[in-house]
């Protein structure tokens, strides 16, 4: 199957060792690096790609090069999460499509002191990652470094992470969990200046125009948000909507979690989690790394990494679908950190070796002295000052050795932590299904739908349509068969049910 | 003990394939562009597989095989694979008389090379596992630390 696809780009992919290694073989001309990458993508090769070896294929004397290889990895745990609205998402989605208003979800994020936030569902496991994305589970690893997932006010207790305070909890994309105390205020306005305290905020009325609120946690607004700049480390809910009817340029919402509101009007909203709107999105720019759910979309630009579910898309809306439209800083940050700690460990190995060599030399000198004394038949050891100095020097070198090994261990711990964060980010961002647009009602003429390689302007009304991004070609596929998506999403909903059951059992 | 492969050849395309395969499987390897009696081989005892171009005129195959022959019958013998390009070559025909594990005709394909290696090495064990490599290094550091600490404690008694 792989070979047939590759003929178009004059390269043949040869899997060996049951697909653990993949070689590329020239078929006529020399493929460019881009063509080779495309060929790998088309064949579903996504892991362990060795881009550095691509250039070898340009050589006349080289016909085959290794382009991907399997590798083992420590897979971080899967957790049961005891807060948030993940278990209720199906219910919320069906409510949105029926136009049902939201209730406040604030309570779902509130946790008590000593209450569990996360508990282990599957522990750290050694897995084998194949180039084609298959994952083969091996042994369960006998270490339990859960503290890397503890954020502010949370701590490890047995196989769980618990809260140290009463407060509002949120979990970031990298899997860390944080709890912040909640402060309740009547309203927020320009008069309050820049509000950027380490707290979760509950606003019982509105956030008025020209406000500035930056919270590392969740923000719940029982009224509406008007023309303000809001940044949240967790989720944001505005019960009466988000609008920028005054058209203030600095109005923006940046959320590391979900954004939930009955409507979004003339606003710029960017969220790492879902954007969930029970009525409509009007004249706005909405960016979600995950999915956008809205009853209808009118005259807006939507950029979503994973998908869009709506009843209607109206007017001159533009929908950009696929991970290429949402830049994720987390992935590149963690990749850089991993490389940094790899470099640090490599240089630390030299330091350790150098100290060890010095220590060995000093040890040999000292032992040689004792040996000479023994050979001379002297029973009493005479310690002259040079020998005492040598012993002191050994002790100092030994201390340096210990410090160097400790530094190495710390770098390794950081390396492992960053690898775990990266893996969890990838889990969250790359769901089991391909990016899609699901429209249960109609798409009006004039709507533009785009992927990086395919742009479609809808010329006549479409009804009840599912648009999927084809993983092989990157083009859009239109279908009325919604069951394709159901099959793909099955695993997610099972997991959600399991999560609900687990949470219920725990409570 | 890391498995080591020895490649005696000077054909660049063959060598490139070997280098890539050895790199992918974390195999230790040594390339010898031409064999002479005095050629130095590092870590000779760890050599488990030899790929040798039997068409080299300077090659004394019998001597080479004798050098790597294990004395004890309990030890696993080194697997020797012949590389050749012409099946009627006199040196190749002469080499066939000696015991060997297999033959690879040039140009060598990746699949053939893997089949050859798979027949004599446990390739599954060679797959990269960076976390484990670091853990092993840390273990070695700690082992050295414990030994040295013990020695220093013993010496303390003399210096007190």
XYZ file of C-alpha atoms in Angstrom:
667
model
C 0.000 0.000 0.000
C 2.846 2.318 0.885
C 4.687 1.560 -2.347
C 1.731 2.455 -4.569
C 1.421 5.892 -3.024
C 5.095 6.657 -3.301
C 5.398 6.144 -7.042
C 3.971 9.633 -7.608
C 6.992 11.247 -5.910
C 9.562 8.803 -7.267
C 10.359 7.276 -3.936
C 9.530 3.895 -2.517
C 9.209 3.360 1.214
C 10.468 0.053 2.542
C 9.414 -0.924 6.059
C 11.739 -3.414 7.767
C 11.592 -5.122 11.164
C 7.800 -5.146 11.128
C 7.671 -1.423 10.376
C 10.119 -0.415 13.090
C 12.460 1.080 10.526
C 11.495 2.714 7.243
C 13.871 3.139 4.330
C 13.273 5.364 1.313
C 14.526 4.143 -2.045
C 15.011 6.323 -5.098
C 12.869 5.408 -8.090
C 14.453 7.370 -10.897
C 15.014 11.029 -9.990
C 16.077 12.418 -6.651
C 13.161 13.561 -4.494
C 13.385 16.879 -2.694
C 13.201 17.010 1.096
C 9.665 18.381 0.837
C 8.585 15.588 -1.516
C 10.079 13.021 0.827
C 8.269 14.520 3.820
C 5.013 14.539 1.854
C 5.583 10.913 0.859
C 6.097 9.970 4.502
C 2.988 11.891 5.561
C 0.943 10.231 2.832
C 2.126 6.840 4.008
C 1.139 7.728 7.565
C 4.728 7.959 8.863
C 4.536 10.480 11.678
C 6.983 9.437 14.411
C 10.756 9.118 14.572
C 11.365 10.869 11.235
C 15.088 11.379 10.572
C 15.100 14.526 8.456
C 18.866 14.842 8.731
C 19.341 11.770 6.547
C 17.126 13.034 3.691
C 19.979 14.875 1.983
C 21.918 11.614 1.597
C 19.442 10.512 -1.038
C 20.718 13.264 -3.343
C 24.047 11.448 -3.633
C 24.550 9.355 -6.730
C 26.103 6.478 -4.807
C 23.213 6.210 -2.324
C 19.980 4.508 -3.278
C 18.386 3.807 0.080
C 18.339 5.902 3.217
C 16.803 5.353 6.599
C 14.024 7.936 7.001
C 12.198 6.868 10.175
C 12.762 4.570 13.098
C 10.782 3.328 16.080
C 11.837 4.268 19.576
C 10.965 3.463 23.159
C 9.630 6.163 25.400
C 8.382 6.646 28.960
C 4.678 7.310 28.465
C 3.330 9.615 31.205
C 0.264 8.497 33.157
C -3.364 8.843 32.179
C -5.373 10.459 34.966
C -8.881 10.513 36.360
C -9.796 14.177 36.693
C -12.124 15.174 39.547
C -13.125 18.653 38.458
C -14.142 20.482 35.314
C -16.823 19.854 32.740
C -15.202 17.158 30.587
C -17.740 14.500 31.660
C -20.665 16.782 30.725
C -19.474 17.811 27.266
C -21.912 15.583 25.357
C -24.818 17.056 27.290
C -23.501 20.587 26.707
C -23.132 19.977 22.977
C -26.667 18.693 22.579
C -27.884 21.746 24.569
C -26.014 24.113 22.220
C -27.512 22.557 19.120
C -30.991 22.893 20.658
C -30.306 26.526 21.616
C -30.573 25.803 25.356
C -28.979 28.492 27.598
C -26.038 27.582 29.828
C -26.024 27.330 33.573
C -22.958 28.499 35.486
C -20.219 25.876 35.535
C -18.319 27.559 38.340
C -19.110 24.855 40.889
C -17.682 22.147 38.670
C -14.243 23.737 39.087
C -14.465 24.372 42.840
C -12.447 22.023 45.021
C -12.094 21.623 48.758
C -8.867 21.380 50.710
C -7.410 17.811 50.630
C -9.854 16.822 47.880
C -8.357 14.740 45.054
C -7.735 16.606 41.822
C -6.180 13.825 39.781
C -5.625 10.145 40.381
C -3.712 7.666 38.287
C -5.733 5.725 35.749
C -2.729 4.247 33.944
C 0.765 4.653 35.440
C 4.031 5.531 33.685
C 4.544 2.897 31.020
C 7.339 1.985 28.662
C 5.919 2.175 25.137
C 7.312 1.487 21.702
C 6.353 4.172 19.205
C 6.319 2.977 15.609
C 6.946 5.368 12.724
C 3.363 4.844 11.525
C 1.987 6.094 14.858
C 1.238 2.684 16.374
C 1.964 2.461 20.076
C 2.908 -0.830 21.665
C 2.688 -0.927 25.455
C 5.490 -2.659 27.297
C 6.301 -2.712 31.015
C 4.796 -0.525 33.681
C 7.620 1.589 35.062
C 8.230 1.398 38.773
C 8.637 5.070 39.446
C 5.956 7.530 40.244
C 7.137 11.072 39.809
C 3.727 12.668 40.040
C 5.110 15.883 41.505
C 5.910 17.100 37.992
C 2.154 17.499 37.480
C 1.659 19.579 40.647
C 1.096 23.248 39.999
C 0.279 25.934 42.535
C -1.439 24.732 45.737
C -1.455 21.065 44.843
C 0.580 18.194 46.229
C 1.095 14.464 45.726
C -0.684 12.160 48.141
C -0.211 8.422 47.465
C -1.382 7.828 43.866
C -3.245 11.123 43.644
C -2.705 14.822 43.484
C -4.740 16.707 46.059
C -5.587 20.320 46.706
C -3.904 22.233 49.523
C -6.612 24.893 49.689
C -10.289 25.542 48.986
C -10.381 27.131 45.561
C -10.909 26.889 41.841
C -8.923 24.233 39.945
C -7.754 24.057 36.378
C -5.483 21.823 34.361
C -3.185 23.139 31.679
C -2.573 21.563 28.298
C 0.672 19.993 29.549
C -1.164 18.105 32.313
C -0.243 20.229 35.340
C -2.978 21.035 37.827
C -3.352 24.326 39.726
C -5.661 25.583 42.470
C -6.143 29.267 43.267
C -8.301 30.921 45.911
C -11.487 32.491 44.603
C -12.260 36.140 45.112
C -15.790 37.360 44.441
C -16.307 40.907 43.194
C -19.431 42.732 42.098
C -18.010 44.133 38.904
C -14.761 45.045 37.177
C -14.231 48.330 35.379
C -11.580 50.667 34.025
C -11.357 52.251 37.480
C -9.776 49.076 38.901
C -6.759 49.436 36.636
C -4.781 46.351 35.717
C -6.007 43.432 37.784
C -3.378 40.711 37.684
C -3.436 39.002 41.060
C -2.759 35.304 41.652
C -6.438 34.510 42.168
C -9.480 33.007 40.504
C -12.123 35.655 39.952
C -15.895 35.441 40.239
C -17.733 38.530 39.021
C -21.381 38.708 40.067
C -22.278 41.468 37.595
C -20.515 42.709 34.429
C -16.952 43.343 33.358
C -17.306 46.847 31.950
C -15.563 48.385 28.953
C -11.822 49.121 29.045
C -11.198 46.698 31.908
C -8.002 44.671 32.174
C -8.070 41.351 33.974
C -5.261 38.821 33.986
C -5.838 35.733 36.121
C -3.684 32.573 36.254
C -6.851 30.620 37.045
C -10.531 30.403 36.034
C -12.754 33.447 35.632
C -16.542 33.234 35.986
C -18.704 36.211 35.135
C -22.389 36.065 35.970
C -23.088 39.089 33.798
C -21.492 40.027 30.470
C -17.996 40.993 29.342
C -17.907 44.308 27.452
C -14.955 45.541 25.369
C -12.189 44.448 27.752
C -8.888 42.607 27.756
C -9.205 39.327 29.665
C -6.463 36.750 30.014
C -7.004 33.514 31.917
C -4.764 30.585 32.786
C -7.836 28.396 33.154
C -11.325 28.606 31.692
C -13.566 31.607 31.215
C -17.350 31.717 31.361
C -19.518 34.778 30.821
C -23.155 33.886 31.518
C -24.621 36.853 29.637
C -22.271 37.010 26.691
C -19.098 38.618 25.387
C -19.431 41.747 23.283
C -17.330 44.538 21.921
C -20.073 46.725 20.504
C -17.955 49.798 21.358
C -15.312 48.339 19.043
C -12.381 49.006 21.395
C -9.224 47.909 19.598
C -7.552 46.358 22.670
C -10.547 44.139 23.464
C -9.393 40.572 23.432
C -9.856 37.317 25.276
C -6.903 34.989 25.640
C -7.637 31.795 27.508
C -5.476 28.772 28.248
C -8.637 26.779 28.868
C -12.181 26.897 27.530
C -14.277 29.945 26.695
C -18.003 29.536 27.392
C -20.641 32.154 26.604
C -24.139 32.457 25.125
C -22.805 34.749 22.366
C -19.608 36.402 21.137
C -20.050 39.702 19.317
C -17.322 41.698 17.521
C -14.632 40.151 19.741
C -11.231 38.560 19.228
C -11.154 35.315 21.207
C -8.256 32.902 21.401
C -8.496 29.700 23.467
C -6.326 26.629 23.912
C -9.409 24.649 24.886
C -12.866 24.566 23.330
C -14.885 27.665 22.538
C -18.470 26.830 23.440
C -21.249 29.241 22.475
C -24.926 28.406 23.068
C -26.291 31.050 20.670
C -24.102 32.614 18.039
C -20.736 34.033 17.082
C -21.206 37.371 15.285
C -18.595 39.483 13.490
C -15.793 37.976 15.550
C -12.444 36.279 15.193
C -12.409 33.051 17.195
C -9.302 30.858 17.430
C -9.428 27.525 19.207
C -6.655 24.937 19.390
C -9.347 22.385 20.069
C -12.959 22.687 18.822
C -15.534 25.435 18.379
C -19.137 24.604 19.221
C -21.754 27.227 18.416
C -25.431 27.287 17.566
C -24.694 29.516 14.582
C -21.845 31.543 13.102
C -22.406 34.818 11.284
C -19.883 37.044 9.472
C -17.022 35.662 11.528
C -13.617 34.141 11.065
C -13.117 30.835 12.855
C -9.751 29.101 13.126
C -9.881 25.748 14.816
C -7.297 23.019 15.208
C -9.581 20.035 15.729
C -13.118 20.819 14.601
C -16.240 22.902 14.389
C -19.779 21.834 15.238
C -22.633 24.200 14.486
C -26.196 24.402 13.203
C -25.676 27.178 10.663
C -22.852 29.120 9.069
C -24.165 32.408 7.721
C -23.029 35.413 5.704
C -19.448 36.011 4.804
C -17.908 33.719 7.367
C -14.496 32.170 6.865
C -13.583 28.870 8.438
C -9.938 27.784 8.624
C -9.548 24.218 9.745
C -6.546 22.152 10.830
C -3.645 22.434 13.253
C -1.635 24.603 10.848
C -3.890 27.584 11.586
C -3.332 27.543 15.325
C 0.239 28.151 16.388
C 0.996 26.241 19.537
C 3.886 27.645 21.524
C 3.806 24.797 24.033
C 5.069 22.151 21.621
C 8.019 24.187 20.404
C 8.793 25.335 23.964
C 8.938 21.797 25.345
C 10.917 20.568 22.331
C 13.480 23.318 22.934
C 13.624 22.480 26.641
C 14.203 18.777 25.909
C 17.066 19.607 23.545
C 18.501 22.027 26.093
C 18.571 19.408 28.855
C 20.023 16.823 26.457
C 22.867 19.257 25.756
C 23.325 19.989 29.453
C 23.527 16.279 30.242
C 26.021 15.701 27.439
C 28.328 18.442 28.728
C 27.820 17.284 32.326
C 28.991 13.804 31.298
C 32.325 15.349 30.307
C 32.561 17.137 33.650
C 31.833 13.902 35.530
C 34.382 11.999 33.464
C 37.023 14.642 34.077
C 36.458 14.589 37.855
C 36.420 10.799 37.843
C 39.736 10.656 35.969
C 41.320 13.073 38.461
C 39.897 11.113 41.371
C 41.221 7.846 39.966
C 44.671 9.334 39.505
C 44.743 10.623 43.081
C 43.433 7.313 44.403
C 46.157 5.403 42.568
C 48.860 7.705 43.913
C 47.634 7.235 47.477
C 47.186 3.495 47.155
C 50.633 3.294 45.588
C 52.077 5.002 48.666
C 50.391 2.506 50.980
C 51.622 -0.346 48.815
C 55.178 0.906 48.980
C 54.956 1.103 52.768
C 53.663 -2.445 52.868
C 56.440 -3.677 50.596
C 58.998 -1.947 52.810
C 57.570 -3.928 55.730
C 56.674 -0.859 57.742
C 53.913 -1.560 60.212
C 53.362 2.027 61.269
C 52.149 4.451 58.668
C 53.995 7.714 58.646
C 51.764 10.442 57.363
C 53.715 13.288 55.958
C 52.048 16.529 54.938
C 52.046 15.715 51.212
C 50.047 12.529 51.804
C 47.582 14.330 54.049
C 47.179 16.959 51.344
C 46.597 14.220 48.773
C 43.872 12.663 50.901
C 42.220 16.077 51.372
C 42.379 16.542 47.604
C 40.682 13.136 47.086
C 37.909 14.162 49.458
C 37.444 17.433 47.598
C 37.350 15.683 44.215
C 34.839 13.218 45.619
C 32.630 16.080 46.796
C 32.841 17.659 43.333
C 31.945 14.313 41.795
C 28.888 14.041 44.024
C 27.771 17.556 43.091
C 28.282 16.874 39.377
C 26.192 13.675 39.580
C 23.445 15.541 41.458
C 23.385 18.194 38.732
C 23.163 15.453 36.114
C 20.261 13.857 38.000
C 18.440 17.211 38.197
C 18.898 17.772 34.463
C 17.575 14.280 33.809
C 14.507 14.938 35.983
C 13.829 18.150 34.065
C 14.347 16.331 30.780
C 11.821 13.658 31.811
C 9.315 16.251 33.032
C 9.468 18.182 29.763
C 9.089 14.984 27.767
C 5.979 14.133 29.806
C 4.508 17.623 29.264
C 5.174 17.365 25.543
C 3.509 13.958 25.291
C 0.435 15.152 27.196
C 0.200 18.280 25.013
C 0.309 16.092 21.917
C -2.395 13.855 23.393
C -4.650 16.870 23.925
C -3.957 18.537 20.598
C -3.950 15.608 18.240
C -7.175 13.818 18.870
C -8.064 10.474 17.316
C -10.061 12.025 14.497
C -9.017 14.264 11.633
C -10.142 17.912 11.803
C -13.754 18.291 10.689
C -16.685 20.694 10.293
C -20.078 19.331 11.209
C -23.051 21.444 10.151
C -26.434 20.110 11.171
C -28.393 22.927 9.497
C -27.147 24.918 6.492
C -24.068 26.663 5.136
C -25.034 29.792 3.206
C -23.437 30.786 -0.118
C -20.365 33.009 0.273
C -18.869 31.097 3.175
C -15.195 30.253 2.675
C -13.780 27.029 4.077
C -10.022 26.541 3.916
C -7.223 24.144 4.702
C -3.591 25.043 3.967
C -3.850 23.359 0.548
C -7.534 23.651 -0.344
C -9.911 26.599 -0.294
C -13.615 26.268 -1.054
C -16.068 29.140 -1.482
C -19.583 27.813 -1.042
C -21.603 28.867 -4.085
C -24.945 27.281 -3.255
C -26.558 26.463 0.028
C -25.401 23.236 1.642
C -27.503 21.420 4.185
C -26.634 18.838 6.780
C -23.051 18.333 5.774
C -19.868 16.927 7.264
C -16.580 18.290 5.954
C -13.466 16.325 6.776
C -9.853 17.221 6.186
C -8.373 14.329 4.257
C -5.173 13.304 6.070
C -3.472 12.122 2.886
C -4.114 15.051 0.573
C -4.929 17.840 3.040
C -8.024 18.587 0.960
C -11.614 18.938 2.130
C -14.055 16.065 1.712
C -17.780 16.825 1.785
C -20.156 14.094 2.883
C -23.620 13.640 4.331
C -22.590 10.448 6.083
C -22.110 11.553 9.700
C -21.422 7.992 10.812
C -17.772 8.363 9.672
C -17.248 10.831 12.478
C -19.201 8.814 15.027
C -16.907 5.873 14.431
C -13.878 8.059 14.863
C -15.188 9.702 18.015
C -16.328 6.524 19.703
C -13.221 6.152 21.813
C -13.443 9.687 23.200
C -17.019 9.262 24.400
C -16.215 5.915 26.022
C -13.393 7.580 27.882
C -15.736 10.337 29.036
C -18.248 7.807 30.322
C -15.523 5.965 32.144
C -14.406 9.223 33.656
C -17.938 10.014 34.879
C -18.237 6.544 36.372
C -14.878 6.877 38.062
C -15.726 10.289 39.461
C -19.064 9.029 40.738
C -17.450 6.039 42.391
C -14.934 8.281 44.098
C -17.562 10.706 45.373
C 28.306 -5.957 26.126
C 27.492 -3.844 23.062
C 27.301 -5.824 19.822
C 29.889 -4.700 17.333
C 29.955 -5.218 13.599
C 33.036 -5.110 11.434
C 32.759 -4.031 7.809
C 35.664 -4.692 5.486
C 34.860 -2.923 2.241
C 35.573 0.312 0.381
C 32.429 0.700 -1.701
C 30.834 3.996 -0.615
C 27.186 3.087 -1.285
C 27.516 -0.155 0.685
C 29.263 1.652 3.525
C 26.565 4.347 3.662
C 23.874 1.702 4.061
C 25.852 0.002 6.823
C 26.476 3.282 8.633
C 22.787 4.146 8.593
C 21.672 0.727 9.760
C 24.285 0.624 12.501
C 23.308 4.142 13.584
C 19.591 3.296 13.616
C 20.145 0.229 15.755
C 22.808 1.752 18.015
C 25.277 -0.873 16.895
C 28.929 -0.247 17.416
C 30.779 -0.622 14.125
C 34.214 -0.323 12.594
C 34.907 0.166 8.920
C 38.118 -1.163 7.451
C 38.677 0.092 3.940
C 41.286 -2.478 3.159
C 42.460 -5.464 5.126
C 46.068 -6.142 5.898
C 47.511 -8.477 8.459
C 48.416 -5.688 10.876
C 45.070 -3.865 10.772
C 44.183 -2.800 14.292
C 40.717 -3.698 15.496
C 39.408 -1.933 18.546
C 37.368 -3.880 21.033
C 37.990 -7.078 19.089
C 36.282 -9.383 21.591
C 32.924 -7.667 21.104
C 32.833 -8.235 17.347
C 29.832 -10.441 16.654
C 29.293 -9.981 12.919
C 31.753 -9.413 10.083
C 30.802 -8.277 6.599
C 33.774 -8.750 4.331
C 34.262 -7.968 0.669
C 35.832 -11.226 -0.460
C 36.907 -9.697 -3.769
C 39.749 -7.752 -2.124
C 42.962 -9.049 -3.567
C 44.994 -8.248 -0.461
C 42.599 -10.143 1.792
C 43.815 -13.287 3.467
C 40.404 -14.660 4.398
C 41.755 -17.705 6.160
C 43.866 -15.524 8.439
C 40.965 -13.200 9.120
C 38.653 -16.072 10.063
C 41.318 -17.541 12.303
C 41.740 -14.224 14.105
C 38.077 -14.158 15.078
C 37.601 -17.831 15.768
C 36.541 -18.361 19.378
C 38.634 -20.943 21.186
C 35.913 -22.118 23.498
C 32.957 -24.049 22.084
C 30.692 -22.435 24.687
C 31.228 -19.014 23.153
C 29.055 -17.890 20.257
C 31.072 -17.884 17.061
C 31.400 -14.667 15.046
C 29.036 -14.625 12.040
C 30.826 -13.853 8.777
C 28.932 -12.605 5.719
C 30.556 -12.321 2.302
C 30.027 -9.253 0.151
C 30.638 -9.691 -3.576
C 29.584 -8.193 -6.884
C 30.483 -10.920 -9.422
C 29.406 -14.481 -8.800
C 32.153 -15.848 -11.072
C 34.933 -13.934 -9.337
C 37.799 -16.249 -8.481
C 38.318 -14.896 -4.949
C 34.617 -15.264 -4.210
C 34.559 -18.851 -5.474
C 37.631 -19.620 -3.379
C 36.079 -18.007 -0.285
C 32.988 -20.181 -0.559
C 35.026 -23.104 0.718
C 35.345 -21.498 4.172
C 32.523 -21.588 6.713
C 30.357 -18.468 6.627
C 26.901 -17.364 7.747
C 25.679 -15.918 4.441
C 26.391 -13.970 1.280
C 25.166 -10.567 0.092
C 25.437 -9.643 -3.577
C 25.948 -5.982 -4.392
C 24.114 -3.648 -4.630
C 22.906 -4.623 -1.188
C 19.293 -3.861 -0.258
C 18.274 -2.753 3.224
C 15.944 -5.756 3.604
C 18.769 -8.197 2.833
C 21.069 -6.516 5.301
C 18.393 -6.718 8.012
C 17.745 -10.353 7.302
C 21.460 -11.007 7.695
C 21.730 -9.049 10.945
C 18.502 -10.483 12.285
C 19.819 -13.997 11.859
C 22.669 -13.407 14.274
C 21.710 -10.483 16.557
C 18.691 -9.647 18.677
C 17.772 -6.449 16.840
C 14.728 -5.748 19.018
C 17.090 -5.053 21.922
C 18.922 -2.444 19.899
C 15.970 -0.049 19.497
C 16.655 3.378 20.879
C 15.371 4.150 24.394
C 16.986 7.459 25.411
C 15.434 7.618 28.894
C 16.796 4.175 29.755
C 20.241 5.113 28.438
C 20.336 8.089 30.792
C 19.093 5.976 33.698
C 21.860 3.438 33.080
C 24.452 6.204 33.068
C 23.115 7.536 36.375
C 23.306 4.020 37.820
C 26.947 3.776 36.757
C 27.694 7.162 38.337
C 26.071 6.038 41.588
C 27.921 2.722 41.555
C 31.264 4.521 41.255
C 30.152 6.951 43.945
C 29.404 4.107 46.403
C 32.716 2.334 45.770
C 34.728 5.523 46.206
C 32.808 6.528 49.313
C 33.569 3.163 50.882
C 37.261 3.550 50.113
C 37.391 7.074 51.550
C 35.659 5.881 54.727
C 38.270 3.145 55.118
C 41.134 5.578 54.554
C 39.640 8.008 57.060
C 40.646 5.536 59.784
C 44.325 5.919 58.890
C 44.224 9.672 58.699
C 42.265 10.289 61.907
